[in-house]
Coordinates of N, CA, C and O in Angstrom, one line a residue:
M1010 N -46.7 -55.7 -69.4 CA -47.0 -55.5 -68.0 C -48.2 -54.6 -67.9 O -48.4 -53.6 -68.6
A1011 N -49.1 -55.0 -67.0 CA -50.4 -54.3 -66.9 C -50.3 -52.9 -66.3 O -51.1 -52.1 -66.6
G1012 N -49.4 -52.7 -65.4 CA -49.3 -51.4 -64.8 C -47.9 -51.1 -64.3 O -47.0 -51.9 -64.7
P1013 N -47.7 -50.1 -63.6 CA -46.3 -49.8 -63.1 C -45.8 -50.9 -62.2 O -46.6 -51.5 -61.4
I1014 N -44.5 -51.2 -62.2 CA -43.9 -52.2 -61.4 C -44.0 -51.7 -59.9 O -43.8 -50.5 -59.7
R1015 N -44.2 -52.6 -59.0 CA -44.2 -52.3 -57.6 C -43.0 -52.9 -56.9 O -42.9 -54.2 -56.9
V1016 N -42.1 -52.1 -56.4 CA -40.9 -52.6 -55.7 C -41.1 -52.2 -54.2 O -41.3 -51.1 -53.9
V1017 N -40.9 -53.2 -53.3 CA -40.9 -53.0 -51.9 C -39.6 -53.5 -51.3 O -39.2 -54.7 -51.5
V1018 N -38.9 -52.6 -50.6 CA -37.7 -53.0 -49.8 C -38.1 -53.0 -48.4 O -38.4 -51.9 -47.8
H1019 N -38.1 -54.1 -47.7 CA -38.6 -54.2 -46.4 C -37.5 -53.7 -45.4 O -36.3 -53.6 -45.7
P1020 N -37.9 -53.5 -44.1 CA -36.9 -53.0 -43.1 C -35.8 -54.1 -42.9 O -36.0 -55.2 -43.2
P1021 N -34.6 -53.6 -42.5 CA -33.5 -54.5 -42.2 C -34.0 -55.6 -41.2 O -34.7 -55.4 -40.2
S1022 N -33.5 -56.8 -41.5 CA -33.8 -58.0 -40.6 C -32.8 -57.9 -39.4 O -31.8 -57.3 -39.5
P1023 N -33.2 -58.6 -38.4 CA -32.3 -58.7 -37.2 C -30.9 -59.2 -37.5 O -29.9 -58.9 -36.8
T1024 N -30.8 -60.0 -38.5 CA -29.5 -60.6 -38.9 C -28.8 -59.8 -40.0 O -27.7 -60.2 -40.5
G1025 N -29.4 -58.8 -40.5 CA -28.9 -58.0 -41.6 C -29.5 -58.3 -43.0 O -30.0 -59.4 -43.2
G1026 N -29.5 -57.3 -43.8 CA -30.2 -57.5 -45.1 C -31.6 -57.1 -45.1 O -32.2 -57.0 -44.1
R1027 N -32.1 -56.8 -46.3 CA -33.5 -56.4 -46.5 C -34.2 -57.2 -47.6 O -33.7 -57.4 -48.7
R1028 N -35.4 -57.8 -47.2 CA -36.1 -58.6 -48.2 C -36.6 -57.6 -49.3 O -37.1 -56.5 -49.0
V1029 N -36.5 -58.1 -50.5 CA -37.0 -57.3 -51.7 C -38.1 -58.0 -52.4 O -38.0 -59.2 -52.7
R1030 N -39.2 -57.3 -52.7 CA -40.3 -57.9 -53.4 C -40.5 -57.0 -54.7 O -40.4 -55.8 -54.6
V1031 N -40.8 -57.7 -55.8 CA -41.2 -57.0 -57.0 C -42.5 -57.6 -57.5 O -42.6 -58.8 -57.7
D1032 N -43.5 -56.7 -57.5 CA -44.8 -57.2 -57.9 C -45.3 -58.4 -57.1 O -45.9 -59.3 -57.6
G1033 N -45.0 -58.3 -55.8 CA -45.4 -59.4 -54.8 C -44.5 -60.6 -54.7 O -44.7 -61.4 -53.8
E1034 N -43.6 -60.7 -55.6 CA -42.7 -61.9 -55.6 C -41.4 -61.5 -54.9 O -40.8 -60.5 -55.1
I1035 N -41.0 -62.4 -53.9 CA -39.8 -62.1 -53.2 C -38.6 -62.5 -54.1 O -38.5 -63.6 -54.6
L1036 N -37.7 -61.5 -54.3 CA -36.5 -61.7 -55.1 C -35.3 -62.2 -54.3 O -34.4 -62.7 -54.9
G1037 N -35.3 -61.8 -53.0 CA -34.2 -62.2 -52.2 C -33.9 -61.2 -51.1 O -34.7 -60.3 -50.8
L1038 N -32.8 -61.4 -50.5 CA -32.4 -60.6 -49.3 C -31.2 -59.8 -49.8 O -30.1 -60.3 -50.0
A1039 N -31.4 -58.5 -49.9 CA -30.3 -57.6 -50.3 C -29.5 -57.1 -49.1 O -30.1 -56.7 -48.1
H1040 N -28.2 -57.1 -49.2 CA -27.4 -56.6 -48.1 C -26.8 -55.3 -48.4 O -26.1 -54.7 -47.5
N1041 N -27.0 -54.8 -49.6 CA -26.6 -53.4 -50.0 C -27.3 -53.0 -51.2 O -28.0 -53.8 -51.8
I1042 N -27.1 -51.8 -51.6 CA -27.8 -51.3 -52.8 C -27.3 -52.0 -54.1 O -28.1 -52.2 -55.0
G1043 N -26.1 -52.5 -54.1 CA -25.6 -53.3 -55.3 C -26.5 -54.5 -55.5 O -26.8 -54.9 -56.6
D1044 N -26.8 -55.2 -54.3 CA -27.6 -56.4 -54.4 C -29.0 -56.0 -55.0 O -29.5 -56.7 -55.8
L1045 N -29.6 -54.9 -54.5 CA -30.9 -54.5 -55.0 C -30.8 -54.2 -56.5 O -31.7 -54.6 -57.3
V1046 N -29.8 -53.5 -56.9 CA -29.6 -53.2 -58.4 C -29.6 -54.5 -59.2 O -30.2 -54.6 -60.2
E1047 N -28.9 -55.5 -58.7 CA -28.8 -56.8 -59.4 C -30.2 -57.5 -59.4 O -30.6 -58.0 -60.4
F1048 N -30.9 -57.5 -58.3 CA -32.3 -58.1 -58.3 C -33.2 -57.4 -59.3 O -33.9 -58.0 -60.0
L1049 N -33.1 -56.0 -59.3 CA -33.9 -55.3 -60.3 C -33.5 -55.6 -61.7 O -34.4 -55.6 -62.6
R1050 N -32.2 -55.7 -62.0 CA -31.7 -56.1 -63.3 C -32.3 -57.4 -63.8 O -32.8 -57.5 -64.9
R1051 N -32.3 -58.4 -62.9 CA -32.9 -59.7 -63.2 C -34.4 -59.6 -63.4 O -34.9 -60.4 -64.1
A1052 N -35.0 -58.6 -62.8 CA -36.5 -58.4 -63.1 C -36.7 -57.6 -64.3 O -37.9 -57.2 -64.6
G1053 N -35.7 -57.2 -65.0 CA -35.8 -56.4 -66.3 C -35.7 -54.9 -66.2 O -36.0 -54.2 -67.1
L1054 N -35.2 -54.4 -65.0 CA -35.0 -53.0 -64.8 C -33.5 -52.7 -64.8 O -32.8 -53.1 -63.9
E1055 N -33.0 -51.9 -65.8 CA -31.6 -51.6 -65.8 C -31.4 -50.2 -65.2 O -31.7 -49.2 -65.8
L1056 N -31.0 -50.2 -63.9 CA -30.8 -48.9 -63.2 C -29.5 -49.0 -62.5 O -29.0 -50.1 -62.1
D1057 N -28.9 -47.9 -62.2 CA -27.6 -47.9 -61.4 C -28.0 -47.5 -60.0 O -29.2 -47.2 -59.7
A1058 N -27.0 -47.6 -59.1 CA -27.3 -47.4 -57.7 C -27.9 -46.0 -57.4 O -28.8 -45.9 -56.5
V1059 N -27.4 -45.0 -58.0 CA -27.9 -43.6 -57.8 C -29.4 -43.6 -58.2 O -30.2 -43.0 -57.5
E1060 N -29.7 -44.1 -59.4 CA -31.1 -44.1 -59.8 C -32.0 -44.9 -58.9 O -33.1 -44.4 -58.6
V1061 N -31.6 -46.0 -58.4 CA -32.4 -46.8 -57.4 C -32.6 -46.1 -56.1 O -33.7 -46.0 -55.6
A1062 N -31.5 -45.5 -55.6 CA -31.7 -44.7 -54.3 C -32.6 -43.6 -54.5 O -33.3 -43.2 -53.5
A1063 N -32.7 -43.0 -55.6 CA -33.6 -41.8 -55.8 C -35.0 -42.1 -56.4 O -35.8 -41.2 -56.4
A1064 N -35.2 -43.4 -56.7 CA -36.5 -43.7 -57.3 C -37.7 -43.6 -56.4 O -37.7 -44.2 -55.3
S1065 N -38.6 -42.7 -56.7 CA -39.8 -42.5 -55.9 C -40.8 -43.7 -55.9 O -41.6 -43.8 -55.0
W1066 N -40.7 -44.5 -56.9 CA -41.6 -45.7 -57.0 C -41.1 -46.9 -56.2 O -41.8 -47.9 -56.2
I1067 N -40.0 -46.8 -55.6 CA -39.6 -47.9 -54.7 C -40.1 -47.6 -53.3 O -39.9 -46.5 -52.7
D1068 N -40.8 -48.5 -52.7 CA -41.3 -48.3 -51.3 C -40.3 -48.8 -50.3 O -40.2 -50.0 -50.1
W1069 N -39.6 -47.9 -49.7 CA -38.6 -48.2 -48.7 C -39.3 -48.3 -47.4 O -39.7 -47.3 -46.8
R1070 N -39.4 -49.5 -46.8 CA -40.1 -49.6 -45.6 C -39.1 -49.5 -44.4 O -38.1 -50.0 -44.4
G1071 N -39.5 -48.7 -43.4 CA -38.8 -48.5 -42.2 C -37.7 -47.5 -42.3 O -37.7 -46.5 -41.6
V1072 N -36.7 -47.7 -43.2 CA -35.6 -46.7 -43.4 C -35.3 -46.6 -44.9 O -35.8 -47.4 -45.7
G1073 N -34.5 -45.7 -45.3 CA -34.2 -45.4 -46.7 C -33.1 -46.3 -47.2 O -32.6 -47.3 -46.6
P1074 N -32.6 -46.0 -48.4 CA -31.6 -46.8 -49.1 C -30.2 -46.8 -48.5 O -29.4 -47.5 -49.0
D1075 N -30.0 -46.0 -47.5 CA -28.7 -45.9 -46.9 C -28.5 -46.9 -45.7 O -27.4 -46.9 -45.1
R1076 N -29.5 -47.6 -45.3 CA -29.4 -48.5 -44.2 C -29.7 -49.9 -44.5 O -30.8 -50.2 -45.1
W1077 N -28.9 -50.9 -44.2 CA -29.0 -52.3 -44.6 C -28.8 -53.2 -43.4 O -29.2 -54.4 -43.5
G1078 N -28.2 -52.8 -42.4 CA -27.9 -53.7 -41.3 C -28.9 -53.7 -40.2 O -29.8 -52.8 -40.1
P1079 N -28.8 -54.6 -39.2 CA -29.8 -54.7 -38.1 C -29.8 -53.5 -37.2 O -30.8 -53.2 -36.6
E1080 N -28.8 -52.7 -37.2 CA -28.7 -51.5 -36.3 C -29.8 -50.5 -36.8 O -30.2 -49.6 -36.0
A1081 N -30.2 -50.6 -38.0 CA -31.2 -49.6 -38.6 C -32.6 -49.9 -38.1 O -33.5 -49.0 -38.1
S1082 N -32.9 -51.1 -37.6 CA -34.2 -51.4 -37.2 C -34.5 -51.1 -35.8 O -35.6 -51.3 -35.3
S1083 N -33.5 -50.7 -35.0 CA -33.8 -50.4 -33.6 C -34.2 -49.0 -33.4 O -34.2 -48.2 -34.2

C-alpha cells in the first residue's frame, strides 16, 4: 500500500445505513458498527468495534459511530 488507508463513513441515508468507502471504493451500506467491522475485515483490517469507534483515521461524516439510522441526519 502506498500510504495510509482512507476510510470514509458517510452520513446516514434517509432509509437507514451509512455508505462506507475505503480508498475511494464503496464497500457497502453499513447498518451498524458490526457491519463496518466486517467491511474493514474484508479490506484487510482486523479491528474490533471499540477500535473502529475510536479510530482517528476514520472520517465519520455528519455524525459519529453511534448513529446509523435516518433520525441522525435530521
